[in-house]
mmCIF file of C-alpha atoms in Angstrom:
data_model
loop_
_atom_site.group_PDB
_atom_site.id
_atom_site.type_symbol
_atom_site.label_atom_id
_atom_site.label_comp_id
_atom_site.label_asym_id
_atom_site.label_seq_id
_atom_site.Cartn_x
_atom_site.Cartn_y
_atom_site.Cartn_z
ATOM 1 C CA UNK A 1 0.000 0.000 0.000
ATOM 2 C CA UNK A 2 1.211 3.317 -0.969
ATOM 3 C CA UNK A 3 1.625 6.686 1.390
ATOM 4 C CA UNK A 4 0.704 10.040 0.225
ATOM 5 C CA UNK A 5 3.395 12.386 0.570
ATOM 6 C CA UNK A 6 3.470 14.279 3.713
ATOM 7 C CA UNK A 7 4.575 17.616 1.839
ATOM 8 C CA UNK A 8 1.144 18.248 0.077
ATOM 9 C CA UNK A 9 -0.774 17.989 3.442
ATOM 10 C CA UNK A 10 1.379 20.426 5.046
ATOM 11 C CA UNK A 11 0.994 22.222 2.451
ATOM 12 C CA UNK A 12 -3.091 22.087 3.022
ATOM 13 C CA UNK A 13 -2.922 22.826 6.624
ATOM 14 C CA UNK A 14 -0.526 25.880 6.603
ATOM 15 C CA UNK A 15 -2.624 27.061 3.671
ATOM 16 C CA UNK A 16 -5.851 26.672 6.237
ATOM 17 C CA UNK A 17 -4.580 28.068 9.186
ATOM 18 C CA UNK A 18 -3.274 31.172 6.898
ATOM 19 C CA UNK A 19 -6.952 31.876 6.055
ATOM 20 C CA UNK A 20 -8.782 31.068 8.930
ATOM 21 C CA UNK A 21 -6.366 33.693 10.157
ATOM 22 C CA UNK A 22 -7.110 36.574 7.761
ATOM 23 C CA UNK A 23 -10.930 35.433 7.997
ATOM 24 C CA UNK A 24 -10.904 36.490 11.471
ATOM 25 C CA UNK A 25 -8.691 39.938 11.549
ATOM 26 C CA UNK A 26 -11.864 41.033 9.629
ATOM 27 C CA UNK A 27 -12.438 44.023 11.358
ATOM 28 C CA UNK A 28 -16.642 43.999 12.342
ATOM 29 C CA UNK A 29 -18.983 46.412 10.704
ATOM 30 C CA UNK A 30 -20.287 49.444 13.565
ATOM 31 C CA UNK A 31 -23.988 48.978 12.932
ATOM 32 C CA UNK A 32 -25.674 51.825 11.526
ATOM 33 C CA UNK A 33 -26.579 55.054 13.609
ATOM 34 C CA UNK A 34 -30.274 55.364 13.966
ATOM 35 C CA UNK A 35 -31.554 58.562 11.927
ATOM 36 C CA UNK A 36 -32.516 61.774 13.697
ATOM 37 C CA UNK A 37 -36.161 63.360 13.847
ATOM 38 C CA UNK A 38 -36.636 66.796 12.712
ATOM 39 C CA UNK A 39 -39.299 68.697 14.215
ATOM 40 C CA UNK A 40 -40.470 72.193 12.938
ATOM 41 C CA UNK A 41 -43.828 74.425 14.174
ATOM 42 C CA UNK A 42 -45.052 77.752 12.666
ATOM 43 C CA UNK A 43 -46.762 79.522 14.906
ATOM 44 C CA UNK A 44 -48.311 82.553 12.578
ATOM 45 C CA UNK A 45 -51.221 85.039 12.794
ATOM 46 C CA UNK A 46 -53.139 85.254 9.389
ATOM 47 C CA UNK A 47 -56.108 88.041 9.192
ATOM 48 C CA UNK A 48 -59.815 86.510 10.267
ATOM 49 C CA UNK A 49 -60.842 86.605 6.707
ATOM 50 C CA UNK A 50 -58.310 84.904 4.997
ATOM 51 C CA UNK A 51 -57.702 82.546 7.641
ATOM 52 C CA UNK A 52 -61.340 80.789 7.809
ATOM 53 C CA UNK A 53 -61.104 79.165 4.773
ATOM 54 C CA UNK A 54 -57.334 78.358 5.021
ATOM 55 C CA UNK A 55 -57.909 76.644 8.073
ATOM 56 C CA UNK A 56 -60.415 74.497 5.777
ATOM 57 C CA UNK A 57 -57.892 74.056 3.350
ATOM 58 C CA UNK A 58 -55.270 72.713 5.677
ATOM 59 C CA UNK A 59 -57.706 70.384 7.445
ATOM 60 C CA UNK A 60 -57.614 68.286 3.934
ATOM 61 C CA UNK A 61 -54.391 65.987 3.003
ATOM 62 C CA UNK A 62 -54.809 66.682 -0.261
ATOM 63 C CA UNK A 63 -55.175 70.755 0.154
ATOM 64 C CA UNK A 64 -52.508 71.278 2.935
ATOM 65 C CA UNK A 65 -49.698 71.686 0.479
ATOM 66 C CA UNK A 66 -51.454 74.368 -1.644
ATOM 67 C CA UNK A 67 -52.783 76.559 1.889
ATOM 68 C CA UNK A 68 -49.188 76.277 3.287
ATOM 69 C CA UNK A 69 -47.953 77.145 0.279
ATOM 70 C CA UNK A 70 -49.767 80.199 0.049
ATOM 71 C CA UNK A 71 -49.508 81.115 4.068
ATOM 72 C CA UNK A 72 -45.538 81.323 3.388
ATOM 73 C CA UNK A 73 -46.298 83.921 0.312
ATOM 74 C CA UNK A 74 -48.447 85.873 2.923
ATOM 75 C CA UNK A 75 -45.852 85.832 5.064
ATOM 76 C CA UNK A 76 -43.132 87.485 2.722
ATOM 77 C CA UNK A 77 -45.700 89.843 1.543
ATOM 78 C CA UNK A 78 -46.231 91.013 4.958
ATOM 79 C CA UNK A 79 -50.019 89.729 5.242
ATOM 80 C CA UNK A 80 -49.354 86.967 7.753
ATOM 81 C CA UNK A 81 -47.635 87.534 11.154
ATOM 82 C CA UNK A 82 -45.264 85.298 12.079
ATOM 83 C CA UNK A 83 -45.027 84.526 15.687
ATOM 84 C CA UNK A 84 -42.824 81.817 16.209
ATOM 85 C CA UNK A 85 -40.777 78.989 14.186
ATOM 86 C CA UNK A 86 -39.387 76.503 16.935
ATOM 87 C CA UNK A 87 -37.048 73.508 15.227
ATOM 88 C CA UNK A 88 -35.711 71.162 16.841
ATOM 89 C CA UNK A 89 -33.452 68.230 15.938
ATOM 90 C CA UNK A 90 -33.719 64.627 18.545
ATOM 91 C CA UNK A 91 -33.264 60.733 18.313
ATOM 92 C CA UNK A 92 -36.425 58.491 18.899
ATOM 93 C CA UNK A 93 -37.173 57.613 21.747
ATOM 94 C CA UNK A 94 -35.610 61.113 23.373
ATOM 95 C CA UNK A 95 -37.513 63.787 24.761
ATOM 96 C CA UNK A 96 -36.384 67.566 23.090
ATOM 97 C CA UNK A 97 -37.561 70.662 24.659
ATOM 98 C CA UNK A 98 -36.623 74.072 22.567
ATOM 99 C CA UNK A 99 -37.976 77.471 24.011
ATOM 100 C CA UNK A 100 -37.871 80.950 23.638
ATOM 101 C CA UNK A 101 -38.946 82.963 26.343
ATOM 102 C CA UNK A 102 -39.568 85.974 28.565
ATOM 103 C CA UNK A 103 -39.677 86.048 32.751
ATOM 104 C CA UNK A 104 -42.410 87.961 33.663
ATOM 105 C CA UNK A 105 -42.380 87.946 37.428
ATOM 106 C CA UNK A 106 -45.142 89.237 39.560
ATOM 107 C CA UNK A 107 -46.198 89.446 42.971
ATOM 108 C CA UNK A 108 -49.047 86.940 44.103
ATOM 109 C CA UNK A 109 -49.088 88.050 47.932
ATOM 110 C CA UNK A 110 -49.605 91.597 49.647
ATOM 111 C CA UNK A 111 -49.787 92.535 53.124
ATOM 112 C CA UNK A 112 -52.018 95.315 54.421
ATOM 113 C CA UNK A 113 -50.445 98.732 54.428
ATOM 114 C CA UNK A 114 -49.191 100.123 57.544
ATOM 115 C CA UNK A 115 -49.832 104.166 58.500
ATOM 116 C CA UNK A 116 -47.868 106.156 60.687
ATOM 117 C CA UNK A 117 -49.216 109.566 61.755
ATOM 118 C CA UNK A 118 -47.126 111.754 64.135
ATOM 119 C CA UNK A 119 -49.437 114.720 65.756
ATOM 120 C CA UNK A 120 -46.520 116.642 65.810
ATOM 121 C CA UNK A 121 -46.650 118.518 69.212
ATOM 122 C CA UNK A 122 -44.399 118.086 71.921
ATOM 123 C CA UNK A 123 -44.524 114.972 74.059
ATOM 124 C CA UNK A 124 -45.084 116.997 77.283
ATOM 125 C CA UNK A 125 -47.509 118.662 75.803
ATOM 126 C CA UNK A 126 -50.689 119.251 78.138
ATOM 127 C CA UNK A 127 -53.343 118.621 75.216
ATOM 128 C CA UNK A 128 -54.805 115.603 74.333
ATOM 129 C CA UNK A 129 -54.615 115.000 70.172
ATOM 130 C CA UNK A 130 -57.036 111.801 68.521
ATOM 131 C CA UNK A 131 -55.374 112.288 65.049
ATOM 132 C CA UNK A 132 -57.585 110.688 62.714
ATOM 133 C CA UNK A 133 -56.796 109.412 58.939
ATOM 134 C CA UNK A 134 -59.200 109.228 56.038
ATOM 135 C CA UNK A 135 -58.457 106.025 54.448
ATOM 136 C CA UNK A 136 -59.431 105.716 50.831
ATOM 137 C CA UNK A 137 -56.991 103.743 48.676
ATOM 138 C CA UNK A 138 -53.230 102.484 49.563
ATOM 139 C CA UNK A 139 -51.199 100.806 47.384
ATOM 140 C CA UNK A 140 -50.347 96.723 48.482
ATOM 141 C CA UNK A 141 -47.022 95.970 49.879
ATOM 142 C CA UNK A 142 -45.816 92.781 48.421
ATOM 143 C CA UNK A 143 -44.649 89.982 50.177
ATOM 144 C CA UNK A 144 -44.522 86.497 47.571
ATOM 145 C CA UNK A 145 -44.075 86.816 43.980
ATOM 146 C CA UNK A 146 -43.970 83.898 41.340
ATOM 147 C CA UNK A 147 -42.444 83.989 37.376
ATOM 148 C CA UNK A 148 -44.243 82.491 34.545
ATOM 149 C CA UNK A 149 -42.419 82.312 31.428
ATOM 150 C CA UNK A 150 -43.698 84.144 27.705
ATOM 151 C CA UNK A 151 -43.471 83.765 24.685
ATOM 152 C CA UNK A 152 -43.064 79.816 22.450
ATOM 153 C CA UNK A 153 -42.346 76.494 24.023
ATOM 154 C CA UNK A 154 -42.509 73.317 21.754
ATOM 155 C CA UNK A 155 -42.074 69.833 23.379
ATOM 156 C CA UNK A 156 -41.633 66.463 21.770
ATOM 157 C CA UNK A 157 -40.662 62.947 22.690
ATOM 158 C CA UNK A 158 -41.359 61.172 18.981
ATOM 159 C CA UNK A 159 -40.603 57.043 18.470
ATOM 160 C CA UNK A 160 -39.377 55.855 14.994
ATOM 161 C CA UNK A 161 -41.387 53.044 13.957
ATOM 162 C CA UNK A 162 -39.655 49.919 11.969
ATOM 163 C CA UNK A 163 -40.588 50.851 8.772
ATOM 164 C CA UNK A 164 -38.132 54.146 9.014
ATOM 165 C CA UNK A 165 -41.341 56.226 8.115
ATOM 166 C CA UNK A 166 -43.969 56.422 10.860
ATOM 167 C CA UNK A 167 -43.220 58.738 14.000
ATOM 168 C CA UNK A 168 -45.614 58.388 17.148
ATOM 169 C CA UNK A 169 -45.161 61.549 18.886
ATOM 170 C CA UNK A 170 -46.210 63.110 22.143
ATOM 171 C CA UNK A 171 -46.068 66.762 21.862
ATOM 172 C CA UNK A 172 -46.967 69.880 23.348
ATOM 173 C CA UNK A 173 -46.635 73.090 21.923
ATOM 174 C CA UNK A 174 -47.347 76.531 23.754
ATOM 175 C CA UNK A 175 -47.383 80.485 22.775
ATOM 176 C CA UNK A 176 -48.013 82.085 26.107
ATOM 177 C CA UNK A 177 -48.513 86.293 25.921
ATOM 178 C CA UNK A 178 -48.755 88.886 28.435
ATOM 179 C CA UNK A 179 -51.662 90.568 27.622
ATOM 180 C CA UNK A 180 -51.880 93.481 30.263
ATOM 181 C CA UNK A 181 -51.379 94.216 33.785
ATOM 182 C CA UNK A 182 -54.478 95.719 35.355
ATOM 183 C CA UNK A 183 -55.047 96.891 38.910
ATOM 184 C CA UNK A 184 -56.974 94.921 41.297
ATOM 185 C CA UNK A 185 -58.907 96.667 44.337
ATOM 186 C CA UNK A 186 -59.333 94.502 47.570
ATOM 187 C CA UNK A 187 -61.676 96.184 50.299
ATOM 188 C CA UNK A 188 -60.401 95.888 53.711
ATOM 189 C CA UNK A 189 -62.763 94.614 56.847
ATOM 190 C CA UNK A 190 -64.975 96.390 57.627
ATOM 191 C CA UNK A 191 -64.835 98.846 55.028
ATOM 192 C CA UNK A 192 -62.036 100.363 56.425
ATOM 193 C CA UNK A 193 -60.103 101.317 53.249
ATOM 194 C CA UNK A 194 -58.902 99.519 49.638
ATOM 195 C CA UNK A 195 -55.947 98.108 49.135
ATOM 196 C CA UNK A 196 -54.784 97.806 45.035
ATOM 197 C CA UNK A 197 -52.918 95.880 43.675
ATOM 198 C CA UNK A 198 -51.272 94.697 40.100
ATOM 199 C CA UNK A 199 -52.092 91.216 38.449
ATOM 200 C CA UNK A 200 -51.025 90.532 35.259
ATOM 201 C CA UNK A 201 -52.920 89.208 32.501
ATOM 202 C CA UNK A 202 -51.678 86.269 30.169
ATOM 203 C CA UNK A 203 -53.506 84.427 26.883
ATOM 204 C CA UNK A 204 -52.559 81.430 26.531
ATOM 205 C CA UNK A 205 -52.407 78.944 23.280
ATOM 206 C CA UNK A 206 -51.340 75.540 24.426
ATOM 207 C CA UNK A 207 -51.864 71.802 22.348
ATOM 208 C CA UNK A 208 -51.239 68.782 24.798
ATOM 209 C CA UNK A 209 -51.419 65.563 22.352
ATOM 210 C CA UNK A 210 -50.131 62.498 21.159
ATOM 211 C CA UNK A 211 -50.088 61.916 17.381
ATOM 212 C CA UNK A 212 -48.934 59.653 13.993
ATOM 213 C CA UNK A 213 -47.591 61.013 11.418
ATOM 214 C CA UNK A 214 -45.634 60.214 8.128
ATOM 215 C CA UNK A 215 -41.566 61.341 7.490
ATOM 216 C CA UNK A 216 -42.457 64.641 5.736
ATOM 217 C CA UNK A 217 -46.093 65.122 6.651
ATOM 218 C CA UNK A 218 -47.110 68.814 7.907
ATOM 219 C CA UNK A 219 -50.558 68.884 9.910
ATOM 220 C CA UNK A 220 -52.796 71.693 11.400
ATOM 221 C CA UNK A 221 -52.090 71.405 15.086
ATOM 222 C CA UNK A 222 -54.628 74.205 16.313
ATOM 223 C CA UNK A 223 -56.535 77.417 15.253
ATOM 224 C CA UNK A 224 -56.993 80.211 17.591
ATOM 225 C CA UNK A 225 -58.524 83.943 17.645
ATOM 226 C CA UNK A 226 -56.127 86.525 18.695
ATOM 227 C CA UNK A 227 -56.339 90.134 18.767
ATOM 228 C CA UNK A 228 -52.481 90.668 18.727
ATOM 229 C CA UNK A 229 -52.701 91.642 15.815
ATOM 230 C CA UNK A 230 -56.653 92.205 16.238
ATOM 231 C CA UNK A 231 -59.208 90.191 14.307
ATOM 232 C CA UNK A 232 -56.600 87.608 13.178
ATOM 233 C CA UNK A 233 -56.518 83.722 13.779
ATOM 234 C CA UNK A 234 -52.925 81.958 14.728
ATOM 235 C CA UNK A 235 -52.134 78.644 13.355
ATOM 236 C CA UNK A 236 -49.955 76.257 14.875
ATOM 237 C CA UNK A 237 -48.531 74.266 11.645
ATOM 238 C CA UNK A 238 -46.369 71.045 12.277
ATOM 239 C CA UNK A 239 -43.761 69.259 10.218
ATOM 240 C CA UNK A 240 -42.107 66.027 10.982
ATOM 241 C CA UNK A 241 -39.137 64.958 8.757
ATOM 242 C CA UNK A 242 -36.982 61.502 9.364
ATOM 243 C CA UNK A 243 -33.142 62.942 8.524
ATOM 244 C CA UNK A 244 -30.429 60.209 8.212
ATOM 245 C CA UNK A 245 -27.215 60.472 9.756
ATOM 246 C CA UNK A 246 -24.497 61.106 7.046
#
């Protein structure tokens, strides 16, 4: 019986260790970054009139396009007000906050006035003096004071579905205005005197919802009457846009 030569199987096991060597320096592929979620709100003030049937016309899938379209011409002409554009940029699954604001702090406790009347006469004086006061009105001395923040506030947690496509969001979006500070008059026990005092006055335009939406969808968020500027109508607009990571 006849032996193989040994120098062709030496041959075959170098040449296999030699590969199974370079088949496992291959370096490993870094799996691929999960794509960010833009998120973008106009917040603009479109006049009563025009802004009725534009609200119509963005309520429709197939119309929204052609109303938005038109609201940004209105708002380089000068027609439509725009009162805030929050963007913000997040990963799914992370909450985003973006905000841009004004502290308007105020007082939200007062304590009585105090009055201090001096006769003026000497203190050995032999005359008896009952000074007396009219009390009418006297301004509240403040004692506690709070700060509420105005002006836009959009928050967002959105979820990427598997598809790469579909975003579940929960978002709130906010446009918060000081309207005016007006005095407030408190009548003391008794009816001994008024005390008056400052309290401001905010409007408020707030959305608190959870929603579906495609990559690239915009949707009417909310319609609301305003009368900064008077007789118009603010609409909150919202865009949602999957952007990959390059």
């Amino acid at each position: 019986m006849k032996r193989l030569p040994l120098i062709p199987l030496v041959f075959f096991l170098t040449l296999l260790a030699v590969s199974g060597d370079a088949f496992a320096a291959e370096p490993e592929h870094a799996p691929t970054p999960s794509p960010n979620i833009r998120i973008e709100l106009q917040m603009v003030a479109i006049p009563g009139q025009i802004g009725l049937p534009l609200a119509a016309q963005m309520k429709s899938k197939d119309k929204i396009e052609a109303a938005n379209a038109r609201i940004q011409q209105m708002l380089a002409k000068g027609t439509a007000k725009l009162i805030g554009w929050p963007i913000l940029t997040t990963r799914s699954g992370q909450r985003a906050v973006i905000e841009a604001v004004k502290e308007i702090r105020y007082a939200t406790e007062y304590n009585p006035p105090t009055v201090s009347v001096n006769p003026n006469t000497p203190a050995d004086a032999a005359i008896k003096v009952t000074p007396t006061v009219d009390v009418v009105t006297f301004e509240g001395v403040p004692s506690a004071f709070e700060t509420r923040n105005t002006g836009v506030t959009l928050e967002v947690e959105p979820v990427l579905e598997e598809d790469g496509k579909t975003i579940d969001m929960n978002i709130v979006p906010q446009h918060v205005r000081l309207k005016t500070f007006h005095k407030v008059t408190i009548e003391g026990a008794a009816r001994k005197g008024k005390v008056v005092v400052e309290q401001p006055e905010f409007d408020t335009n707030k959305v608190t919802t959870s929603v579906t939406m495609h990559s690239g969808q915009r949707m009417l968020m909310g319609v609301y009457p305003t009368d900064d500027p008077p007789k118009h109508l603010e609409f909150f607009i919202l865009k949602v846009e999957v952007v990959p990571v390059e």
